[in-house]
Amino acid sequence: MSLDQILFYISVYVPPLLFAITLHEAAHGYAARYFGDNSAYAAGRLSLNPVHHIDPIGTIALPLIFIVMGTPFIFGWAKPVPVDIGRLHNPKRDMMYVAAAGPLANLMMAFLWAVVLRLLIALEFDSEVLMSMCIFGIKINIILMLFNLFPIPPLDGGRILVGLLPMRAAIKLASLEPYGMFIVVALLAVGAFEFLFKDLFIGIIKVIFYLVGL
């Protein structure tokens, strides 16, 4: 891959990825504060500045490796926002809302990138970088939303499911959290996420495009 290609990919992929993971984590922090936990605020994590959320591996190293390899799939993560479940007004219920805030933020961002793309087309603004950035912004936010909604703790979907289940079942599911990321890595390795979410991913994009008139 040439230097020009690397610079193009960085300019297209890095801004949407940074916004996607930053706003995802900030949304968790704002939701936690709303429901009584100021841990994220005390740690300086209620910020839209990506610097406060950057993880050296997930936010910088891993995406750069994907870019240099020339893969069309870019993925990453930010530092998790601290949440003290014991400080929430109703821990079991409120943690469900705190967990849902991140994926909801990604869905909203996907829609906003689609609106920007629609405006660029309507204004006949011919920029390959901006058009590609918008398309990637839509895709990466939907990918992060679906990935995080998978019902295994510590992913957001797992924590949402813990909040929905009866207490005994919720405790059993929550006990999987120390092993959750190993399960997730195994599922990624065998392509389970792509198999489970491919049609849903395409369907969500079609709905968003329809809503913005694309």
CSV table of C-alpha atoms in Angstrom, one decimal:
chain,number,residue,atom,x,y,z
A,1,MET,CA,0.0,0.0,0.0
A,2,SER,CA,1.4,3.4,-1.0
A,3,LEU,CA,1.8,6.3,1.4
A,4,ASP,CA,-1.0,8.2,-0.4
A,5,GLN,CA,-3.4,5.3,0.2
A,6,ILE,CA,-2.5,5.1,3.9
A,7,LEU,CA,-3.1,8.8,4.3
A,8,PHE,CA,-6.4,8.5,2.4
A,9,TYR,CA,-7.6,5.7,4.7
A,10,ILE,CA,-6.5,7.5,7.8
A,11,SER,CA,-8.4,10.7,6.8
A,12,VAL,CA,-11.5,8.7,5.9
A,13,TYR,CA,-11.6,6.1,8.7
A,14,VAL,CA,-10.0,7.7,11.8
A,15,PRO,CA,-12.5,10.7,12.4
A,16,PRO,CA,-15.7,8.6,12.2
A,17,LEU,CA,-14.1,5.8,14.4
A,18,LEU,CA,-13.0,8.3,17.0
A,19,PHE,CA,-16.4,10.0,17.2
A,20,ALA,CA,-18.2,6.6,17.3
A,21,ILE,CA,-16.3,5.2,20.2
A,22,THR,CA,-15.9,8.5,22.0
A,23,LEU,CA,-19.7,9.4,22.0
A,24,HIS,CA,-20.5,5.8,22.8
A,25,GLU,CA,-18.5,5.9,26.0
A,26,ALA,CA,-19.6,9.5,26.8
A,27,ALA,CA,-23.2,8.4,26.5
A,28,HIS,CA,-22.7,5.7,29.1
A,29,GLY,CA,-21.2,8.4,31.4
A,30,TYR,CA,-24.0,10.9,30.9
A,31,ALA,CA,-26.7,8.2,31.5
A,32,ALA,CA,-24.9,7.0,34.6
A,33,ARG,CA,-24.9,10.5,36.0
A,34,TYR,CA,-28.5,11.0,35.2
A,35,PHE,CA,-29.3,7.9,37.2
A,36,GLY,CA,-27.2,8.9,40.2
A,37,ASP,CA,-23.6,7.8,39.6
A,38,ASN,CA,-21.0,10.6,39.2
A,39,SER,CA,-18.0,8.3,38.7
A,40,ALA,CA,-17.5,9.2,35.1
A,41,TYR,CA,-17.9,12.9,35.9
A,42,ALA,CA,-15.3,12.6,38.7
A,43,ALA,CA,-12.9,10.9,36.4
A,44,GLY,CA,-13.2,13.6,33.8
A,45,ARG,CA,-14.9,11.2,31.3
A,46,LEU,CA,-18.0,13.3,30.6
A,47,SER,CA,-16.2,14.9,27.7
A,48,LEU,CA,-16.6,14.8,23.9
A,49,ASN,CA,-12.9,15.2,23.5
A,50,PRO,CA,-11.5,11.9,22.1
A,51,VAL,CA,-8.3,12.4,24.1
A,52,HIS,CA,-10.1,11.6,27.3
A,53,HIS,CA,-11.4,8.2,25.9
A,54,ILE,CA,-8.5,7.0,23.9
A,55,ASP,CA,-7.2,3.4,24.6
A,56,PRO,CA,-3.7,3.0,23.1
A,57,ILE,CA,-4.5,-0.5,21.8
A,58,GLY,CA,-8.2,-0.3,20.8
A,59,THR,CA,-8.3,3.3,19.6
A,60,ILE,CA,-4.9,3.7,18.0
A,61,ALA,CA,-2.8,0.5,17.4
A,62,LEU,CA,-5.6,-1.8,16.2
A,63,PRO,CA,-7.2,0.5,13.7
A,64,LEU,CA,-3.8,1.5,12.3
A,65,ILE,CA,-3.0,-2.2,11.8
A,66,PHE,CA,-6.3,-2.6,9.9
A,67,ILE,CA,-5.5,0.5,7.8
A,68,VAL,CA,-1.9,-0.6,6.9
A,69,MET,CA,-3.2,-4.0,6.0
A,70,GLY,CA,-5.7,-2.4,3.6
A,71,THR,CA,-8.6,-4.3,5.1
A,72,PRO,CA,-12.1,-2.9,4.4
A,73,PHE,CA,-13.0,-3.8,8.0
A,74,ILE,CA,-11.9,-1.3,10.7
A,75,PHE,CA,-12.6,-1.9,14.3
A,76,GLY,CA,-11.6,-0.5,17.7
A,77,TRP,CA,-12.7,0.6,21.1
A,78,ALA,CA,-12.2,3.3,23.8
A,79,LYS,CA,-11.5,3.1,27.5
A,80,PRO,CA,-14.6,2.0,29.3
A,81,VAL,CA,-16.3,4.7,31.3
A,82,PRO,CA,-16.3,4.0,35.0
A,83,VAL,CA,-19.8,3.2,36.4
A,84,ASP,CA,-20.4,2.3,40.0
A,85,ILE,CA,-23.6,0.3,39.9
A,86,GLY,CA,-24.0,0.7,43.6
A,87,ARG,CA,-24.6,4.4,43.3
A,88,LEU,CA,-27.4,4.1,40.8
A,89,HIS,CA,-30.9,4.8,42.1
A,90,ASN,CA,-32.2,1.4,41.1
A,91,PRO,CA,-29.0,-0.6,40.2
A,92,LYS,CA,-30.6,-3.5,38.3
A,93,ARG,CA,-33.0,-1.3,36.3
A,94,ASP,CA,-30.8,1.7,35.8
A,95,MET,CA,-27.7,-0.2,34.7
A,96,MET,CA,-29.9,-1.5,31.8
A,97,TYR,CA,-30.5,2.1,30.7
A,98,VAL,CA,-26.8,3.1,31.2
A,99,ALA,CA,-25.8,0.1,29.0
A,100,ALA,CA,-28.3,1.0,26.3
A,101,ALA,CA,-27.1,4.6,26.0
A,102,GLY,CA,-23.9,3.6,24.1
A,103,PRO,CA,-25.6,1.7,21.3
A,104,LEU,CA,-28.3,4.3,21.1
A,105,ALA,CA,-25.6,7.0,20.6
A,106,ASN,CA,-24.1,4.9,17.8
A,107,LEU,CA,-27.5,4.6,16.1
A,108,MET,CA,-28.0,8.3,16.3
A,109,MET,CA,-24.6,9.0,14.8
A,110,ALA,CA,-25.2,6.6,12.0
A,111,PHE,CA,-28.3,8.6,11.1
A,112,LEU,CA,-26.4,11.9,11.4
A,113,TRP,CA,-23.7,10.6,9.0
A,114,ALA,CA,-26.5,9.6,6.6
A,115,VAL,CA,-28.0,13.1,6.8
A,116,VAL,CA,-24.6,14.7,6.0
A,117,LEU,CA,-24.2,12.3,3.1
A,118,ARG,CA,-27.6,13.3,1.8
A,119,LEU,CA,-26.7,17.0,2.0
A,120,LEU,CA,-23.4,16.4,0.2
A,121,ILE,CA,-25.3,14.7,-2.6
A,122,ALA,CA,-28.0,17.4,-2.7
A,123,LEU,CA,-25.4,20.2,-2.9
A,124,GLU,CA,-23.5,18.2,-5.5
A,125,PHE,CA,-20.4,18.5,-3.3
A,126,ASP,CA,-17.9,16.2,-5.1
A,127,SER,CA,-15.4,15.0,-2.5
A,128,GLU,CA,-14.3,11.4,-2.4
A,129,VAL,CA,-12.9,11.8,1.1
A,130,LEU,CA,-16.1,13.3,2.6
A,131,MET,CA,-18.4,10.9,0.8
A,132,SER,CA,-16.3,7.9,1.9
A,133,MET,CA,-16.1,9.3,5.5
A,134,CYS,CA,-19.9,9.5,5.7
A,135,ILE,CA,-20.4,6.0,4.4
A,136,PHE,CA,-17.8,4.6,6.8
A,137,GLY,CA,-19.4,6.7,9.6
A,138,ILE,CA,-22.7,5.0,8.9
A,139,LYS,CA,-21.2,1.5,8.8
A,140,ILE,CA,-18.9,1.7,11.8
A,141,ASN,CA,-21.6,3.0,14.1
A,142,ILE,CA,-24.0,0.3,13.1
A,143,ILE,CA,-21.3,-2.3,13.5
A,144,LEU,CA,-20.5,-1.0,17.0
A,145,MET,CA,-24.1,-0.8,17.9
A,146,LEU,CA,-24.8,-4.4,16.9
A,147,PHE,CA,-21.6,-5.7,18.4
A,148,ASN,CA,-22.3,-4.1,21.7
A,149,LEU,CA,-25.9,-5.3,21.8
A,150,PHE,CA,-24.8,-9.0,21.7
A,151,PRO,CA,-26.3,-10.4,24.9
A,152,ILE,CA,-23.1,-11.5,26.7
A,153,PRO,CA,-21.7,-9.4,29.6
A,154,PRO,CA,-19.6,-7.2,29.7
A,155,LEU,CA,-21.0,-6.1,26.4
A,156,ASP,CA,-23.9,-3.7,26.6
A,157,GLY,CA,-26.4,-6.3,25.4
A,158,GLY,CA,-25.4,-8.6,28.2
A,159,ARG,CA,-26.0,-5.9,30.8
A,160,ILE,CA,-29.3,-5.0,29.3
A,161,LEU,CA,-30.4,-8.6,29.4
A,162,VAL,CA,-29.3,-8.8,33.1
A,163,GLY,CA,-31.6,-5.9,33.8
A,164,LEU,CA,-34.5,-7.6,32.0
A,165,LEU,CA,-34.2,-11.1,33.5
A,166,PRO,CA,-35.6,-12.3,36.9
A,167,MET,CA,-33.0,-11.9,39.7
A,168,ARG,CA,-31.9,-15.6,39.8
A,169,ALA,CA,-31.3,-15.7,36.0
A,170,ALA,CA,-29.8,-12.3,36.0
A,171,ILE,CA,-27.2,-13.3,38.6
A,172,LYS,CA,-26.3,-16.4,36.6
A,173,LEU,CA,-25.8,-14.4,33.4
A,174,ALA,CA,-23.8,-11.7,35.3
A,175,SER,CA,-21.5,-14.4,36.6
A,176,LEU,CA,-20.3,-14.9,33.0
A,177,GLU,CA,-18.7,-11.4,32.9
A,178,PRO,CA,-15.2,-12.4,33.8
A,179,TYR,CA,-15.2,-14.9,30.8
A,180,GLY,CA,-17.4,-12.8,28.5
A,181,MET,CA,-14.6,-11.3,26.4
A,182,PHE,CA,-13.1,-14.7,25.8
A,183,ILE,CA,-16.4,-15.8,24.5
A,184,VAL,CA,-16.7,-12.7,22.3
A,185,VAL,CA,-13.2,-13.3,20.9
A,186,ALA,CA,-14.0,-16.9,20.1
A,187,LEU,CA,-17.2,-15.8,18.4
A,188,LEU,CA,-15.3,-13.2,16.3
A,189,ALA,CA,-12.7,-15.8,15.4
A,190,VAL,CA,-15.3,-18.2,13.9
A,191,GLY,CA,-17.3,-15.4,12.1
A,192,ALA,CA,-20.4,-15.7,14.3
A,193,PHE,CA,-21.1,-12.0,14.4
A,194,GLU,CA,-21.0,-11.7,10.7
A,195,PHE,CA,-23.3,-14.7,10.3
A,196,LEU,CA,-25.8,-13.4,12.9
A,197,PHE,CA,-25.8,-9.7,12.0
A,198,LYS,CA,-25.1,-9.4,8.3
A,199,ASP,CA,-28.8,-9.2,7.2
A,200,LEU,CA,-29.7,-7.0,10.2
A,201,PHE,CA,-26.8,-4.7,9.3
A,202,ILE,CA,-27.9,-4.3,5.7
A,203,GLY,CA,-31.5,-3.9,6.9
A,204,ILE,CA,-30.7,-1.0,9.3
A,205,ILE,CA,-28.7,0.8,6.5
A,206,LYS,CA,-31.6,0.5,4.1
A,207,VAL,CA,-34.0,1.9,6.7
A,208,ILE,CA,-31.7,4.8,7.5
A,209,PHE,CA,-31.2,5.6,3.8
A,210,TYR,CA,-34.9,5.5,3.3
A,211,LEU,CA,-35.5,7.9,6.2
A,212,VAL,CA,-33.0,10.5,4.8
A,213,GLY,CA,-34.1,10.0,1.2
A,214,LEU,CA,-31.1,8.2,-0.2
